Coordinates of N, CA and C and ligand atoms in Angstrom, one line a residue:
M45 N 0.8 -1.2 0.0 CA 0.0 0.0 0.0 C 0.9 1.3 0.0
Y46 N 1.9 1.3 0.9 CA 2.8 2.4 1.0 C 3.5 2.7 -0.4
K47 N 3.9 1.6 -1.0 CA 4.6 1.7 -2.3 C 3.6 2.3 -3.4
F48 N 2.4 1.8 -3.3 CA 1.3 2.2 -4.2 C 1.1 3.8 -4.1
V49 N 1.1 4.2 -2.8 CA 0.9 5.7 -2.6 C 2.1 6.5 -3.2
L50 N 3.3 5.9 -3.0 CA 4.5 6.6 -3.5 C 4.4 6.7 -5.0
I51 N 4.0 5.6 -5.7 CA 3.9 5.6 -7.1 C 2.9 6.7 -7.6
I52 N 1.7 6.8 -6.9 CA 0.7 7.8 -7.3 C 1.3 9.2 -7.1
V53 N 2.0 9.4 -5.9 CA 2.6 10.7 -5.7 C 3.6 11.1 -6.8
S54 N 4.5 10.1 -7.1 CA 5.5 10.5 -8.1 C 4.8 10.7 -9.5
I55 N 3.8 10.0 -9.8 CA 3.1 10.3 -11.1 C 2.5 11.7 -11.1
T56 N 1.9 12.1 -10.0 CA 1.3 13.4 -9.9 C 2.4 14.5 -10.0
V57 N 3.5 14.3 -9.3 CA 4.6 15.3 -9.4 C 5.1 15.4 -10.8
L58 N 5.4 14.2 -11.4 CA 5.9 14.2 -12.8 C 5.0 14.9 -13.8
S59 N 3.7 14.6 -13.6 CA 2.8 15.1 -14.6 C 2.6 16.6 -14.5
S60 N 2.8 17.1 -13.2 CA 2.6 18.5 -13.0 C 3.8 19.3 -13.6
C61 N 5.0 18.6 -13.7 CA 6.2 19.2 -14.3 C 6.0 19.4 -15.8
S62 N 5.3 18.4 -16.5 CA 5.2 18.5 -17.9 C 3.9 19.2 -18.3
K63 N 3.3 20.0 -17.3 CA 2.1 20.7 -17.5 C 2.1 21.6 -18.7
S64 N 1.0 21.7 -19.4 CA 1.0 22.7 -20.5 C 0.0 23.8 -20.2
L65 N 0.0 24.9 -21.0 CA -0.9 26.0 -20.8 C -2.3 25.5 -21.2
S66 N -3.4 26.0 -20.5 CA -4.7 25.7 -20.9 C -5.1 26.6 -22.1
K67 N -6.2 26.2 -22.7 CA -6.5 27.0 -24.0 C -6.7 28.5 -23.6
K68 N -7.4 28.7 -22.4 CA -7.6 30.1 -22.0 C -6.3 30.8 -21.8
E69 N -5.3 30.1 -21.1 CA -4.0 30.8 -20.8 C -3.3 31.1 -22.1
V70 N -3.4 30.2 -23.1 CA -2.7 30.4 -24.4 C -3.3 31.7 -25.0
E71 N -4.6 31.8 -25.0 CA -5.3 33.0 -25.5 C -4.8 34.3 -24.8
Q72 N -4.8 34.2 -23.5 CA -4.4 35.3 -22.7 C -3.0 35.8 -22.9
Y73 N -2.0 34.8 -22.9 CA -0.6 35.1 -23.2 C -0.4 35.6 -24.6
T74 N -1.2 35.1 -25.5 CA -1.0 35.6 -26.9 C -1.4 37.0 -27.0
I75 N -2.5 37.4 -26.4 CA -3.0 38.8 -26.4 C -1.9 39.7 -25.8
Q76 N -1.5 39.3 -24.6 CA -0.5 40.1 -23.8 C 0.8 40.2 -24.6
G77 N 1.3 39.1 -25.2 CA 2.5 39.1 -25.9 C 2.5 40.0 -27.1
K78 N 1.3 40.0 -27.8 CA 1.2 40.9 -29.0 C 1.3 42.3 -28.6
E79 N 0.6 42.6 -27.5 CA 0.6 44.0 -27.0 C 2.0 44.5 -26.6
I80 N 2.7 43.6 -25.9 CA 4.1 44.0 -25.5 C 5.0 44.1 -26.7
A81 N 4.9 43.2 -27.6 CA 5.7 43.2 -28.8 C 5.4 44.5 -29.6
Q82 N 4.2 44.9 -29.7 CA 3.8 46.1 -30.5 C 4.3 47.3 -29.8
A83 N 4.1 47.4 -28.5 CA 4.6 48.6 -27.7 C 6.1 48.7 -27.9
T84 N 6.8 47.6 -27.8 CA 8.3 47.6 -27.9 C 8.7 48.0 -29.3
A85 N 8.1 47.5 -30.3 CA 8.4 47.8 -31.7 C 8.2 49.3 -31.9
K86 N 7.1 49.9 -31.3 CA 6.8 51.3 -31.4 C 7.8 52.1 -30.8
K87 N 8.2 51.7 -29.6 CA 9.3 52.5 -28.9 C 10.6 52.5 -29.6
L88 N 11.0 51.3 -30.1 CA 12.3 51.2 -30.8 C 12.2 52.0 -32.1
G89 N 11.1 51.7 -32.8 CA 10.9 52.3 -34.2 C 10.8 53.8 -34.1
G90 N 10.0 54.3 -33.1 CA 9.8 55.8 -33.0 C 11.2 56.5 -32.8
T91 N 12.0 56.0 -31.9 CA 13.3 56.6 -31.6 C 14.2 56.5 -32.8
L92 N 14.1 55.4 -33.5 CA 14.9 55.2 -34.7 C 14.6 56.2 -35.8
V93 N 13.3 56.4 -36.0 CA 12.8 57.3 -37.1 C 13.4 58.7 -36.8
E94 N 13.3 59.1 -35.5 CA 13.8 60.4 -35.1 C 15.3 60.5 -35.5
K95 N 16.1 59.5 -35.1 CA 17.5 59.5 -35.4 C 17.8 59.5 -36.9
M96 N 17.0 58.8 -37.7 CA 17.2 58.7 -39.1 C 16.9 60.1 -39.7
K97 N 15.9 60.8 -39.2 CA 15.6 62.1 -39.7 C 16.7 63.1 -39.4
D98 N 17.2 63.0 -38.2 CA 18.3 63.9 -37.8 C 19.6 63.7 -38.6
G99 N 20.0 62.4 -38.7 CA 21.3 62.3 -39.3 C 21.5 61.0 -40.2
G100 N 20.3 60.4 -40.5 CA 20.4 59.2 -41.4 C 21.0 58.0 -40.7
V101 N 21.5 57.1 -41.5 CA 22.1 55.8 -41.0 C 23.3 56.1 -40.1
K102 N 24.0 57.1 -40.5 CA 25.2 57.5 -39.7 C 24.9 57.8 -38.2
D103 N 23.8 58.4 -37.9 CA 23.4 58.6 -36.5 C 22.6 57.5 -35.9
A104 N 21.8 56.8 -36.8 CA 20.8 55.8 -36.3 C 21.5 54.5 -35.9
V105 N 22.6 54.1 -36.6 CA 23.3 52.9 -36.3 C 24.0 53.0 -34.9
P106 N 24.7 54.0 -34.7 CA 25.3 54.1 -33.3 C 24.3 54.2 -32.2
F107 N 23.1 54.8 -32.5 CA 22.0 54.8 -31.6 C 21.5 53.4 -31.3
C108 N 21.3 52.6 -32.3 CA 20.8 51.2 -32.1 C 21.8 50.4 -31.4
N109 N 23.1 50.7 -31.7 CA 24.2 50.0 -31.1 C 24.2 50.2 -29.6
A110 N 24.0 51.5 -29.2 CA 24.1 51.8 -27.8 C 22.8 51.6 -27.1
E111 N 21.7 51.7 -27.7 CA 20.4 51.8 -27.0 C 19.4 50.7 -27.2
A112 N 19.4 50.0 -28.3 CA 18.3 49.0 -28.6 C 18.2 48.0 -27.4
I113 N 19.3 47.5 -26.9 CA 19.2 46.5 -25.8 C 18.7 47.2 -24.5
N114 N 19.1 48.4 -24.3 CA 18.7 49.2 -23.1 C 17.2 49.5 -23.1
L115 N 16.7 49.9 -24.3 CA 15.3 50.2 -24.5 C 14.4 49.0 -24.3
T116 N 14.9 47.8 -24.8 CA 14.2 46.6 -24.7 C 14.1 46.2 -23.2
K117 N 15.2 46.4 -22.5 CA 15.3 46.1 -21.1 C 14.3 47.0 -20.3
E118 N 14.2 48.3 -20.7 CA 13.3 49.2 -20.0 C 11.9 48.7 -20.2
M119 N 11.5 48.3 -21.4 CA 10.2 47.8 -21.7 C 9.9 46.5 -20.9
S120 N 10.9 45.7 -20.8 CA 10.8 44.4 -20.0 C 10.4 44.8 -18.6
D121 N 11.1 45.8 -18.0 CA 10.8 46.2 -16.6 C 9.4 46.7 -16.5
N122 N 9.0 47.5 -17.5 CA 7.6 48.1 -17.5 C 6.6 47.1 -17.4
F123 N 6.8 46.0 -18.2 CA 5.7 45.0 -18.3 C 6.0 43.8 -17.4
N124 N 7.1 43.8 -16.6 CA 7.5 42.7 -15.8 C 7.6 41.4 -16.5
V125 N 8.2 41.5 -17.7 CA 8.5 40.3 -18.5 C 10.0 40.4 -19.0
S126 N 10.4 39.4 -19.8 CA 11.7 39.5 -20.3 C 11.6 39.5 -21.9
I127 N 11.9 40.6 -22.5 CA 11.7 40.8 -23.9 C 13.0 40.6 -24.7
K128 N 13.0 39.8 -25.7 CA 14.2 39.6 -26.5 C 13.8 39.6 -28.0
R129 N 14.7 40.2 -28.8 CA 14.5 40.1 -30.3 C 15.7 39.3 -30.7
T130 N 15.5 38.2 -31.5 CA 16.6 37.4 -31.9 C 16.4 37.0 -33.4
S131 N 17.4 36.3 -33.9 CA 17.3 36.1 -35.4 C 18.2 34.9 -35.8
H132 N 17.9 34.3 -37.0 CA 18.8 33.3 -37.6 C 20.0 34.0 -38.3
R133 N 19.8 35.3 -38.6 CA 20.9 36.1 -39.3 C 21.1 37.3 -38.4
L134 N 22.0 37.2 -37.5 CA 22.3 38.2 -36.4 C 23.1 39.4 -36.9
R135 N 22.8 40.5 -36.3 CA 23.7 41.6 -36.4 C 24.4 41.7 -35.1
N136 N 23.7 41.8 -34.0 CA 24.3 41.9 -32.7 C 24.4 40.6 -32.0
G137 N 25.6 40.1 -31.7 CA 25.8 38.8 -31.1 C 25.1 38.7 -29.8
E138 N 24.8 39.8 -29.1 CA 24.1 39.7 -27.8 C 22.7 39.3 -27.9
N139 N 22.2 39.3 -29.2 CA 20.8 38.8 -29.4 C 20.7 37.3 -29.8
K140 N 21.8 36.6 -29.6 CA 21.9 35.2 -30.1 C 20.7 34.3 -29.6
P141 N 20.1 33.5 -30.4 CA 19.0 32.7 -30.0 C 19.5 31.5 -29.2
N142 N 18.7 31.0 -28.2 CA 19.0 29.8 -27.5 C 18.3 28.6 -28.3
E143 N 18.5 27.4 -27.8 CA 18.0 26.3 -28.5 C 16.5 26.3 -28.9
E144 N 15.7 26.7 -27.9 CA 14.3 26.8 -28.1 C 13.9 27.8 -29.2
E145 N 14.6 29.0 -29.0 CA 14.3 30.1 -30.0 C 14.8 29.6 -31.4
N146 N 15.9 28.9 -31.5 CA 16.4 28.4 -32.7 C 15.3 27.5 -33.4
N147 N 14.8 26.6 -32.6 CA 13.7 25.7 -33.1 C 12.5 26.5 -33.7
I148 N 12.1 27.5 -32.9 CA 10.9 28.3 -33.3 C 11.2 29.0 -34.6
I149 N 12.4 29.6 -34.7 CA 12.8 30.3 -35.9 C 12.8 29.4 -37.1
N150 N 13.4 28.2 -36.9 CA 13.5 27.2 -38.0 C 12.1 26.8 -38.5
N151 N 11.2 26.6 -37.5 CA 9.9 26.3 -37.9 C 9.1 27.3 -38.6
Y152 N 9.3 28.6 -38.2 CA 8.7 29.7 -38.9 C 9.3 29.8 -40.3
N153 N 10.6 29.6 -40.5 CA 11.2 29.7 -41.8 C 10.7 28.6 -42.7
K154 N 10.4 27.4 -42.1 CA 9.9 26.3 -42.9 C 8.5 26.6 -43.4
L155 N 7.6 27.1 -42.5 CA 6.2 27.5 -42.8 C 6.3 28.6 -43.9
F156 N 7.2 29.5 -43.7 CA 7.3 30.7 -44.7 C 7.6 30.2 -46.1
S157 N 8.6 29.2 -46.1 CA 9.0 28.7 -47.5 C 7.9 27.9 -48.1
E158 N 7.0 27.4 -47.3 CA 5.8 26.6 -47.8 C 4.6 27.5 -48.1
G159 N 4.8 28.8 -47.8 CA 3.8 29.8 -48.1 C 2.6 29.8 -47.1
K160 N 2.9 29.2 -45.9 CA 1.9 29.1 -44.9 C 1.8 30.4 -44.0
K161 N 0.7 30.5 -43.3 CA 0.5 31.7 -42.5 C 1.4 31.5 -41.2
L162 N 2.0 32.6 -40.7 CA 2.8 32.5 -39.5 C 2.0 33.1 -38.3
K163 N 1.8 32.2 -37.3 CA 1.0 32.7 -36.2 C 1.8 32.8 -34.9
P164 N 1.5 33.7 -34.0 CA 2.2 33.8 -32.8 C 2.0 32.5 -32.0
I165 N 2.9 32.2 -31.1 CA 2.9 31.0 -30.3 C 3.0 31.4 -28.8
A166 N 2.1 30.7 -28.0 CA 2.2 30.9 -26.5 C 2.3 29.5 -25.9
Q167 N 3.4 29.2 -25.2 CA 3.6 27.9 -24.6 C 4.5 28.0 -23.4
L168 N 4.6 26.9 -22.6 CA 5.6 26.9 -21.5 C 6.9 26.6 -22.1
D169 N 8.0 27.3 -21.6 CA 9.3 27.1 -22.1 C 10.0 26.0 -21.2
Q170 N 11.3 25.8 -21.6 CA 12.0 24.7 -20.8 C 12.1 25.0 -19.3
S171 N 12.1 26.3 -18.9 CA 12.1 26.6 -17.5 C 10.8 26.6 -16.9
G172 N 9.7 26.2 -17.7 CA 8.4 26.1 -17.1 C 7.6 27.4 -17.1
K173 N 8.2 28.5 -17.7 CA 7.5 29.8 -17.7 C 6.7 29.9 -19.0
P174 N 5.6 30.7 -18.9 CA 4.8 31.0 -20.1 C 5.7 31.9 -21.0
H175 N 5.6 31.5 -22.3 CA 6.5 32.2 -23.2 C 5.8 32.5 -24.5
F176 N 6.0 33.7 -25.0 CA 5.3 34.2 -26.3 C 6.4 34.3 -27.4
Y177 N 6.1 33.8 -28.5 CA 7.0 34.0 -29.7 C 6.1 34.5 -30.9
A178 N 6.7 35.4 -31.7 CA 6.0 35.9 -32.9 C 7.1 36.3 -33.9
P179 N 6.8 36.1 -35.2 CA 7.8 36.5 -36.2 C 7.9 38.0 -36.3
I180 N 9.1 38.4 -36.7 CA 9.3 39.9 -37.0 C 9.5 39.9 -38.5
L181 N 8.6 40.6 -39.2 CA 8.7 40.7 -40.6 C 9.4 42.0 -41.0
L182 N 10.1 41.9 -42.2 CA 10.8 43.1 -42.6 C 9.9 44.0 -43.4
Q183 N 9.9 45.3 -42.9 CA 9.1 46.3 -43.6 C 10.0 47.2 -44.5
K184 N 9.4 47.9 -45.3 CA 10.1 48.8 -46.3 C 11.1 49.7 -45.5
K185 N 10.7 50.3 -44.4 CA 11.5 51.2 -43.7 C 12.8 50.5 -43.0
C186 N 12.8 49.2 -43.0 CA 13.9 48.5 -42.4 C 15.1 48.3 -43.5
L187 N 14.7 48.4 -44.7 CA 15.6 48.1 -45.8 C 16.9 48.9 -45.8
A188 N 16.8 50.2 -45.3 CA 18.0 51.0 -45.3 C 19.2 50.4 -44.5
C189 N 18.8 49.5 -43.6 CA 19.9 48.9 -42.8 C 19.9 47.4 -42.8
H190 N 18.9 46.8 -43.4 CA 18.8 45.3 -43.5 C 18.6 44.8 -44.9
G191 N 18.5 45.7 -45.9 CA 18.2 45.3 -47.3 C 19.5 44.9 -48.0
E192 N 19.4 45.0 -49.3 CA 20.6 44.6 -50.1 C 21.6 45.7 -50.2
I193 N 22.9 45.3 -50.0 CA 24.0 46.3 -50.1 C 24.1 46.8 -51.5
G194 N 24.2 48.1 -51.7 CA 24.4 48.7 -53.0 C 23.1 49.0 -53.7
V195 N 22.0 48.4 -53.1 CA 20.6 48.7 -53.7 C 19.9 49.5 -52.6
D196 N 19.6 48.9 -51.5 CA 18.8 49.5 -50.4 C 19.8 50.2 -49.4
I197 N 20.9 49.6 -49.2 CA 21.9 50.1 -48.3 C 23.1 50.7 -49.1
T198 N 23.3 52.0 -48.8 CA 24.4 52.6 -49.6 C 25.8 52.0 -49.1
K199 N 26.8 52.1 -50.0 CA 28.1 51.6 -49.6 C 28.6 52.3 -48.3
K200 N 28.2 53.6 -48.2 CA 28.7 54.3 -47.0 C 28.0 53.8 -45.7
S201 N 26.7 53.6 -45.8 CA 26.0 53.0 -44.7 C 26.5 51.6 -44.3
D202 N 26.8 50.8 -45.4 CA 27.3 49.5 -45.1 C 28.7 49.6 -44.4
S203 N 29.5 50.6 -44.7 CA 30.8 50.6 -44.0 C 30.6 51.1 -42.5
I204 N 29.5 51.9 -42.3 CA 29.2 52.3 -40.9 C 28.8 51.1 -40.2
I205 N 27.8 50.3 -40.8 CA 27.3 49.1 -40.1 C 28.4 48.2 -39.8
R206 N 29.3 47.9 -40.8 CA 30.4 47.0 -40.6 C 31.4 47.4 -39.5
S207 N 31.5 48.7 -39.4 CA 32.5 49.2 -38.3 C 32.0 48.9 -36.9
Y208 N 30.7 48.8 -36.8 CA 30.1 48.4 -35.5 C 29.9 46.9 -35.4
Y209 N 29.6 46.3 -36.5 CA 29.3 44.8 -36.5 C 30.1 44.1 -37.6
P210 N 31.3 43.8 -37.3 CA 32.2 43.2 -38.4 C 31.6 41.8 -38.8
K211 N 30.9 41.2 -37.9 CA 30.3 39.8 -38.3 C 28.9 39.9 -38.7
D212 N 28.4 41.0 -39.1 CA 27.0 41.2 -39.4 C 26.5 40.2 -40.5
L213 N 25.3 39.6 -40.2 CA 24.7 38.7 -41.2 C 23.3 39.2 -41.5
A214 N 23.0 40.4 -41.0 CA 21.6 40.9 -41.1 C 21.4 41.9 -42.3
T215 N 22.0 41.6 -43.5 CA 21.7 42.3 -44.7 C 21.1 41.3 -45.7
G216 N 20.7 41.9 -46.9 CA 20.2 41.0 -47.9 C 18.7 40.6 -47.8
F217 N 18.0 41.2 -46.9 CA 16.6 40.9 -46.7 C 15.8 41.6 -47.7
K218 N 14.6 41.0 -48.0 CA 13.6 41.7 -48.8 C 12.4 42.0 -48.0
E219 N 11.5 42.9 -48.5 CA 10.3 43.3 -47.8 C 9.5 42.0 -47.5
D220 N 8.9 41.9 -46.3 CA 8.1 40.7 -45.9 C 8.9 39.5 -45.6
D221 N 10.2 39.5 -45.7 CA 11.0 38.3 -45.2 C 10.9 38.2 -43.7
I222 N 11.2 37.0 -43.2 CA 11.3 36.9 -41.7 C 12.7 37.4 -41.3
R223 N 12.7 38.5 -40.5 CA 13.9 39.1 -40.0 C 14.4 38.4 -38.7
G224 N 13.4 37.9 -38.0 CA 13.7 37.3 -36.7 C 12.4 37.0 -35.9
I225 N 12.6 36.9 -34.6 CA 11.4 36.7 -33.8 C 11.4 37.5 -32.5
W226 N 10.2 37.8 -32.0 CA 10.0 38.3 -30.6 C 10.1 37.0 -29.7
S227 N 10.7 37.1 -28.6 CA 10.8 36.0 -27.6 C 10.5 36.7 -26.3
I228 N 9.3 36.5 -25.7 CA 8.9 37.2 -24.5 C 8.6 36.2 -23.4
S229 N 9.3 36.2 -22.3 CA 9.1 35.3 -21.2 C 8.4 36.0 -20.1
F230 N 7.3 35.4 -19.6 CA 6.5 35.9 -18.5 C 7.1 35.5 -17.2
N231 N 7.0 36.3 -16.2 CA 7.6 36.0 -14.9 C 6.7 35.2 -13.9
E232 N 5.7 34.5 -14.4 CA 4.9 33.8 -13.4 C 4.8 32.3 -13.7
Ligands
LIG136 C1 19.3 52.7 -38.9 C2 19.5 51.3 -39.2 C3 18.4 50.3 -38.8 C4 17.1 50.3 -39.3 C5 16.4 51.3 -40.2 C6 16.6 49.0 -38.7 N1 17.5 48.4 -38.0 FE1 17.3 46.5 -37.1 N2 19.1 46.7 -36.3 C7 20.0 47.7 -36.5 C8 21.1 47.6 -35.7 C9 22.3 48.5 -35.6 C10 20.9 46.4 -34.9 C11 21.8 45.8 -33.8 C12 21.5 46.5 -32.5 C13 20.5 45.8 -31.6 O1 19.3 45.8 -31.9 O2 20.9 45.1 -30.7 C14 19.6 45.9 -35.3 C15 19.1 44.7 -34.8 C16 17.8 44.2 -35.2 C17 17.2 43.0 -34.7 C18 17.8 42.2 -33.6 C19 18.5 40.9 -34.0 C20 19.9 41.1 -34.5 O3 20.2 40.7 -35.6 O4 20.7 41.6 -33.7 C21 16.0 42.9 -35.3 C22 15.0 41.7 -35.1 C23 15.9 44.0 -36.2 N3 17.0 44.8 -36.1 C24 14.8 44.2 -37.0 C25 14.5 45.4 -37.7 C26 13.3 45.7 -38.3 C27 12.0 44.8 -38.3 C28 13.4 47.0 -38.8 C29 12.3 47.8 -39.5 C30 11.1 48.0 -38.8 C31 14.7 47.4 -38.5 N4 15.4 46.4 -37.8 C32 15.3 48.7 -38.9 C33 19.9 48.7 -37.5 C34 18.7 49.1 -38.1

């Protein structure tokens, strides 16, 4: 009998570890994730546009270099989450994807190449926290720094980008390409 109880207890403990989000929780985290991603994109984009207006790529790249990660951190604190932008073709090594993010990106790229619709994902991550993922698509206004060198990116801009990011892989994108993903971890 004692052994039997032990088995039941261990089954309960094990199954609670591999718990997944309920349908309602998935909906809730998807809505919240979208809101946070949009607010962060707006914050980053708004400041970038100002810098581009002031001094073009020459001023905007140093700004991104110094501030993109700080602004993302500030938004993380505001929402009490952890916000990351990551990619399969990185510019900034500090945004490197982890294994789970890599899998998500690969999956989005596969769906994209098959012409399928890309939907946001909400699920528990390896550490058991609710996590939101969504693709970041390339818009026209991104081309000046992520498009084709010599076509969208001037040679001068390219040399500025390379001076900050000698290992840059984040050029050669076209409009509507997958530039990367939002990866947002909730603290509960
Ligand atoms: C003025 C140049 C500039 C423009 C315009 C620009 N970016 Fe970037 N982007 C950068 C720089 C510099 C970095 C590296 C700094 C960072 O974010 O950590 C970067 C990093 C990123 C990253 C993080 C992943 C990585 O490779 O490090 C994503 C995602 C991204 N950009 C998407 C976009 C999108 C989408 C747009 C358009 C809405 C855009 N960028 C417009 C310069 C630019």
